[in-house]
Each structure stands twice: as C-alpha cells, then as structure tokens.
Amino acid sequence: MQLPDGIDQILSSQEEIKATIQRLAAQISADYEGQEVLLVGVLKGAFIFLADLSRQLTIPHVVDFLSVSSYGATATTSGEVRIIMDLRTFIRDKHVIIVEDIVDTGYTLSYLQQLLGARKPASLRACVLLSKPDRRRVDTPIDYLGFEIPDHWVVGYGLDYSDMYRTLPYIAVLKPEVYLESQ
Ligand code: 5GP
C-alpha cells in the first residue's frame, strides 16, 4: 500500500481498531449493565474513537466533551496541563468514563482524574485507545485500554500532528524528520 508522505509504517489497521473497539465496548457494556454512563471525550484527538465506541455500547449513555491544552505543534510535553473548554454537564453522582486517545507521560489523564474526581461522580474510570508505557512519568490508572505501543509519535484515527493526518483510517507512525524539522 502506498503510504502518505511523512508516514513511516502502519501500527494498527482499520480491522484491528474495529475489533479492539468491539472488545472495549463489550467490556464496558457488561461492567455498567443497568446503569447510565456519561462518556467524556477529550478533544480533539478522541472524537473519532468516542464516536465509534459510543455506537458499539449497548448500555444507555450520553456524551460530553472537554478540551485541554495540547503540546501545540511540537511533539514534546511540558508537563503543564490546562483546561481550555470545560464540560456542560454536572457530573455529581454520575458514572463517568473519560475517553482519551493516547496516554503518553500520563500528565493529562492524571490531571483529568483529579479535576473530575473532585466533582464527586458516582464513579470515574478511563478508557484509552493507546498507551506508551515507556514514556510514563506519572502513574495513572487506565481501566479500559486498546493497545500498548512503543515510543513513537503516532497519527491517524483522530490523532494528529499539527492538525494533519487526523482522518487516516488507521494508526500510523510519523517519520521523526517531520516533527524534528519544525523544532
Ligand atoms: P500525556 O499528558 O499523557 O503526556 O499526553 C497526552 C496527550 O498528548 C494526548 O491526549 C495527545 O494529545 C498527545 N500525544 C501524546 N503522544 C502522542 C502521539 O504519539 N501522537 C499524537 N497525535 N498525540 C500524542
């Protein structure tokens, strides 16, 4: 297959992503049977994952979104996380699942768990598509995980580099020269 410019290799194909989302949705549907869940999507990276996951769930659920500061156009992290757009929903006494595209250092998820945990939901869990365990700086619980991946900058299926590559149907490794050029 001819890969787009800047793409090194495919890590997870469309079929693998589909099967993984079915597995995650089945697990969540079983764990929360008889309850309503609020899915909290972290923009922008998680919007495609959340849309597919949501449509595979068999339990009643509603969705809301928040947005946190990202790394901007670079592929490194400062460890500083800020909230840019908050939820519209009051989450007190609700069963909340944070839906995140990728956990790298863990700063973002850990920040969100503290922020939302302080609002006293009935329960708070995290569903994450990708995790890079070698990069972790803070320990943060992931209750539902799609794939563990090595330390590469990945794009596609909602994940971007400088707002590019988001709509690729698979998850792929970006060639390092693409982000090293802009540093
Ligand atoms: P953390 O706070 O765990 O270091 O990073 C979480 C955020 O960093 C993710 O929500 C995502 O926006 C961004 N991120 C980390 N690694 C990657 C990656 O390999 N590709 C993309 N596109 N974003 C990443």
JSON list of N, CA and C and ligand atoms in Angstrom, two decimals, residues 42-43 45 68 70-71 77 81 100-109 132 135-136 149 152-156 158-161, ligand 1:
[
{"chain": "A", "resi": 42, "resn": "VAL", "atom": "N", "xyz": [-12.09, 13.63, 25.27]},
{"chain": "A", "resi": 42, "resn": "VAL", "atom": "CA", "xyz": [-11.06, 14.67, 25.36]},
{"chain": "A", "resi": 42, "resn": "VAL", "atom": "C", "xyz": [-10.71, 15.12, 23.94]},
{"chain": "A", "resi": 43, "resn": "LEU", "atom": "N", "xyz": [-11.06, 16.36, 23.65]},
{"chain": "A", "resi": 43, "resn": "LEU", "atom": "CA", "xyz": [-10.85, 16.91, 22.30]},
{"chain": "A", "resi": 43, "resn": "LEU", "atom": "C", "xyz": [-9.39, 17.29, 22.08]},
{"chain": "A", "resi": 45, "resn": "GLY", "atom": "N", "xyz": [-8.35, 14.86, 19.89]},
{"chain": "A", "resi": 45, "resn": "GLY", "atom": "CA", "xyz": [-7.87, 13.55, 19.45]},
{"chain": "A", "resi": 45, "resn": "GLY", "atom": "C", "xyz": [-8.83, 12.39, 19.61]},
{"chain": "A", "resi": 68, "resn": "VAL", "atom": "N", "xyz": [-8.31, 20.15, 26.68]},
{"chain": "A", "resi": 68, "resn": "VAL", "atom": "CA", "xyz": [-7.17, 20.59, 27.50]},
{"chain": "A", "resi": 68, "resn": "VAL", "atom": "C", "xyz": [-6.07, 21.09, 26.59]},
{"chain": "A", "resi": 70, "resn": "SER", "atom": "N", "xyz": [-2.86, 21.29, 24.57]},
{"chain": "A", "resi": 70, "resn": "SER", "atom": "CA", "xyz": [-2.09, 20.21, 23.98]},
{"chain": "A", "resi": 70, "resn": "SER", "atom": "C", "xyz": [-0.65, 20.68, 23.86]},
{"chain": "A", "resi": 71, "resn": "TYR", "atom": "N", "xyz": [0.15, 19.88, 23.15]},
{"chain": "A", "resi": 71, "resn": "TYR", "atom": "CA", "xyz": [1.56, 20.27, 23.00]},
{"chain": "A", "resi": 71, "resn": "TYR", "atom": "C", "xyz": [1.74, 21.28, 21.88]},
{"chain": "A", "resi": 77, "resn": "THR", "atom": "N", "xyz": [6.44, 17.35, 25.55]},
{"chain": "A", "resi": 77, "resn": "THR", "atom": "CA", "xyz": [5.48, 17.82, 26.56]},
{"chain": "A", "resi": 77, "resn": "THR", "atom": "C", "xyz": [6.16, 18.66, 27.62]},
{"chain": "A", "resi": 81, "resn": "VAL", "atom": "N", "xyz": [-0.65, 21.08, 32.26]},
{"chain": "A", "resi": 81, "resn": "VAL", "atom": "CA", "xyz": [-1.94, 20.83, 31.61]},
{"chain": "A", "resi": 81, "resn": "VAL", "atom": "C", "xyz": [-2.91, 21.91, 32.06]},
{"chain": "A", "resi": 100, "resn": "GLU", "atom": "N", "xyz": [-10.08, 8.90, 26.15]},
{"chain": "A", "resi": 100, "resn": "GLU", "atom": "CA", "xyz": [-8.86, 9.62, 25.74]},
{"chain": "A", "resi": 100, "resn": "GLU", "atom": "C", "xyz": [-8.19, 8.84, 24.61]},
{"chain": "A", "resi": 101, "resn": "ASP", "atom": "N", "xyz": [-7.59, 9.57, 23.67]},
{"chain": "A", "resi": 101, "resn": "ASP", "atom": "CA", "xyz": [-6.94, 8.90, 22.54]},
{"chain": "A", "resi": 101, "resn": "ASP", "atom": "C", "xyz": [-5.67, 8.18, 22.95]},
{"chain": "A", "resi": 102, "resn": "ILE", "atom": "N", "xyz": [-4.80, 8.88, 23.72]},
{"chain": "A", "resi": 102, "resn": "ILE", "atom": "CA", "xyz": [-3.49, 8.29, 23.99]},
{"chain": "A", "resi": 102, "resn": "ILE", "atom": "C", "xyz": [-2.95, 8.80, 25.32]},
{"chain": "A", "resi": 103, "resn": "VAL", "atom": "N", "xyz": [-2.32, 7.90, 26.07]},
{"chain": "A", "resi": 103, "resn": "VAL", "atom": "CA", "xyz": [-1.63, 8.31, 27.30]},
{"chain": "A", "resi": 103, "resn": "VAL", "atom": "C", "xyz": [-0.14, 8.12, 27.06]},
{"chain": "A", "resi": 104, "resn": "ASP", "atom": "N", "xyz": [0.56, 9.23, 27.25]},
{"chain": "A", "resi": 104, "resn": "ASP", "atom": "CA", "xyz": [2.00, 9.28, 26.96]},
{"chain": "A", "resi": 104, "resn": "ASP", "atom": "C", "xyz": [2.73, 9.42, 28.31]},
{"chain": "A", "resi": 105, "resn": "THR", "atom": "N", "xyz": [2.99, 10.64, 28.76]},
{"chain": "A", "resi": 105, "resn": "THR", "atom": "CA", "xyz": [3.60, 10.81, 30.09]},
{"chain": "A", "resi": 105, "resn": "THR", "atom": "C", "xyz": [2.61, 10.48, 31.22]},
{"chain": "A", "resi": 106, "resn": "GLY", "atom": "N", "xyz": [1.31, 10.65, 30.93]},
{"chain": "A", "resi": 106, "resn": "GLY", "atom": "CA", "xyz": [0.27, 10.44, 31.94]},
{"chain": "A", "resi": 106, "resn": "GLY", "atom": "C", "xyz": [-0.20, 11.72, 32.60]},
{"chain": "A", "resi": 107, "resn": "TYR", "atom": "N", "xyz": [0.47, 12.85, 32.31]},
{"chain": "A", "resi": 107, "resn": "TYR", "atom": "CA", "xyz": [0.09, 14.12, 32.97]},
{"chain": "A", "resi": 107, "resn": "TYR", "atom": "C", "xyz": [-1.36, 14.50, 32.67]},
{"chain": "A", "resi": 108, "resn": "THR", "atom": "N", "xyz": [-1.78, 14.36, 31.42]},
{"chain": "A", "resi": 108, "resn": "THR", "atom": "CA", "xyz": [-3.12, 14.82, 31.05]},
{"chain": "A", "resi": 108, "resn": "THR", "atom": "C", "xyz": [-4.20, 13.99, 31.75]},
{"chain": "A", "resi": 109, "resn": "LEU", "atom": "N", "xyz": [-4.06, 12.67, 31.67]},
{"chain": "A", "resi": 109, "resn": "LEU", "atom": "CA", "xyz": [-5.09, 11.82, 32.27]},
{"chain": "A", "resi": 109, "resn": "LEU", "atom": "C", "xyz": [-5.11, 11.98, 33.79]},
{"chain": "A", "resi": 132, "resn": "LYS", "atom": "N", "xyz": [1.59, 4.55, 25.77]},
{"chain": "A", "resi": 132, "resn": "LYS", "atom": "CA", "xyz": [3.04, 4.38, 25.55]},
{"chain": "A", "resi": 132, "resn": "LYS", "atom": "C", "xyz": [3.69, 4.21, 26.92]},
{"chain": "A", "resi": 135, "resn": "ARG", "atom": "N", "xyz": [7.04, 5.86, 28.18]},
{"chain": "A", "resi": 135, "resn": "ARG", "atom": "CA", "xyz": [7.13, 7.32, 28.34]},
{"chain": "A", "resi": 135, "resn": "ARG", "atom": "C", "xyz": [6.51, 7.81, 29.65]},
{"chain": "A", "resi": 136, "resn": "ARG", "atom": "N", "xyz": [5.93, 6.91, 30.43]},
{"chain": "A", "resi": 136, "resn": "ARG", "atom": "CA", "xyz": [5.15, 7.33, 31.59]},
{"chain": "A", "resi": 136, "resn": "ARG", "atom": "C", "xyz": [6.00, 8.06, 32.63]},
{"chain": "A", "resi": 149, "resn": "ILE", "atom": "N", "xyz": [1.71, 0.67, 22.84]},
{"chain": "A", "resi": 149, "resn": "ILE", "atom": "CA", "xyz": [2.56, 0.89, 21.66]},
{"chain": "A", "resi": 149, "resn": "ILE", "atom": "C", "xyz": [3.94, 1.38, 22.11]},
{"chain": "A", "resi": 152, "resn": "HIS", "atom": "N", "xyz": [6.77, 6.10, 19.85]},
{"chain": "A", "resi": 152, "resn": "HIS", "atom": "CA", "xyz": [6.81, 6.80, 18.56]},
{"chain": "A", "resi": 152, "resn": "HIS", "atom": "C", "xyz": [5.71, 7.84, 18.57]},
{"chain": "A", "resi": 153, "resn": "TRP", "atom": "N", "xyz": [5.83, 8.87, 17.73]},
{"chain": "A", "resi": 153, "resn": "TRP", "atom": "CA", "xyz": [4.70, 9.81, 17.56]},
{"chain": "A", "resi": 153, "resn": "TRP", "atom": "C", "xyz": [3.74, 9.18, 16.56]},
{"chain": "A", "resi": 154, "resn": "VAL", "atom": "N", "xyz": [2.51, 8.94, 16.99]},
{"chain": "A", "resi": 154, "resn": "VAL", "atom": "CA", "xyz": [1.56, 8.27, 16.10]},
{"chain": "A", "resi": 154, "resn": "VAL", "atom": "C", "xyz": [0.44, 9.22, 15.67]},
{"chain": "A", "resi": 155, "resn": "VAL", "atom": "N", "xyz": [-0.09, 8.95, 14.51]},
{"chain": "A", "resi": 155, "resn": "VAL", "atom": "CA", "xyz": [-1.15, 9.79, 13.93]},
{"chain": "A", "resi": 155, "resn": "VAL", "atom": "C", "xyz": [-2.22, 8.89, 13.31]},
{"chain": "A", "resi": 156, "resn": "GLY", "atom": "N", "xyz": [-3.34, 9.52, 12.99]},
{"chain": "A", "resi": 156, "resn": "GLY", "atom": "CA", "xyz": [-4.44, 8.80, 12.34]},
{"chain": "A", "resi": 156, "resn": "GLY", "atom": "C", "xyz": [-5.53, 8.45, 13.33]},
{"chain": "A", "resi": 158, "resn": "GLY", "atom": "N", "xyz": [-8.03, 10.06, 14.37]},
{"chain": "A", "resi": 158, "resn": "GLY", "atom": "CA", "xyz": [-8.29, 11.16, 15.30]},
{"chain": "A", "resi": 158, "resn": "GLY", "atom": "C", "xyz": [-7.03, 11.83, 15.81]},
{"chain": "A", "resi": 159, "resn": "LEU", "atom": "N", "xyz": [-5.90, 11.11, 15.78]},
{"chain": "A", "resi": 159, "resn": "LEU", "atom": "CA", "xyz": [-4.66, 11.70, 16.30]},
{"chain": "A", "resi": 159, "resn": "LEU", "atom": "C", "xyz": [-3.95, 12.48, 15.19]},
{"chain": "A", "resi": 160, "resn": "ASP", "atom": "N", "xyz": [-3.40, 13.60, 15.56]},
{"chain": "A", "resi": 160, "resn": "ASP", "atom": "CA", "xyz": [-2.83, 14.50, 14.55]},
{"chain": "A", "resi": 160, "resn": "ASP", "atom": "C", "xyz": [-1.35, 14.76, 14.80]},
{"chain": "A", "resi": 161, "resn": "TYR", "atom": "N", "xyz": [-0.76, 15.41, 13.80]},
{"chain": "A", "resi": 161, "resn": "TYR", "atom": "CA", "xyz": [0.47, 16.15, 14.04]},
{"chain": "A", "resi": 161, "resn": "TYR", "atom": "C", "xyz": [0.20, 17.52, 13.43]},
{"chain": "B", "resi": 1, "resn": "5GP", "atom": "P1", "xyz": [0.37, 12.99, 28.20]},
{"chain": "B", "resi": 1, "resn": "5GP", "atom": "O1", "xyz": [-0.19, 14.09, 29.05]},
{"chain": "B", "resi": 1, "resn": "5GP", "atom": "O2", "xyz": [0.00, 11.61, 28.64]},
{"chain": "B", "resi": 1, "resn": "5GP", "atom": "O3", "xyz": [1.87, 13.13, 28.02]},
{"chain": "B", "resi": 1, "resn": "5GP", "atom": "O4", "xyz": [-0.16, 13.22, 26.75]},
{"chain": "B", "resi": 1, "resn": "5GP", "atom": "C1", "xyz": [-1.45, 13.09, 26.40]},
{"chain": "B", "resi": 1, "resn": "5GP", "atom": "C2", "xyz": [-1.75, 13.89, 25.15]},
{"chain": "B", "resi": 1, "resn": "5GP", "atom": "O5", "xyz": [-0.59, 14.11, 24.35]},
{"chain": "B", "resi": 1, "resn": "5GP", "atom": "C3", "xyz": [-2.68, 13.12, 24.28]},
{"chain": "B", "resi": 1, "resn": "5GP", "atom": "O6", "xyz": [-4.02, 13.40, 24.60]},
{"chain": "B", "resi": 1, "resn": "5GP", "atom": "C4", "xyz": [-2.31, 13.63, 22.90]},
{"chain": "B", "resi": 1, "resn": "5GP", "atom": "O7", "xyz": [-3.00, 14.82, 22.62]},
{"chain": "B", "resi": 1, "resn": "5GP", "atom": "C5", "xyz": [-0.84, 13.95, 22.98]},
{"chain": "B", "resi": 1, "resn": "5GP", "atom": "N1", "xyz": [0.01, 12.87, 22.47]},
{"chain": "B", "resi": 1, "resn": "5GP", "atom": "C6", "xyz": [0.90, 12.13, 23.16]},
{"chain": "B", "resi": 1, "resn": "5GP", "atom": "N2", "xyz": [1.53, 11.25, 22.38]},
{"chain": "B", "resi": 1, "resn": "5GP", "atom": "C7", "xyz": [1.01, 11.41, 21.13]},
{"chain": "B", "resi": 1, "resn": "5GP", "atom": "C8", "xyz": [1.25, 10.79, 19.87]},
{"chain": "B", "resi": 1, "resn": "5GP", "atom": "O8", "xyz": [2.07, 9.87, 19.70]},
{"chain": "B", "resi": 1, "resn": "5GP", "atom": "N3", "xyz": [0.53, 11.27, 18.83]},
{"chain": "B", "resi": 1, "resn": "5GP", "atom": "C9", "xyz": [-0.37, 12.26, 18.95]},
{"chain": "B", "resi": 1, "resn": "5GP", "atom": "N4", "xyz": [-1.02, 12.65, 17.86]},
{"chain": "B", "resi": 1, "resn": "5GP", "atom": "N5", "xyz": [-0.64, 12.87, 20.12]},
{"chain": "B", "resi": 1, "resn": "5GP", "atom": "C10", "xyz": [0.05, 12.45, 21.21]}
]
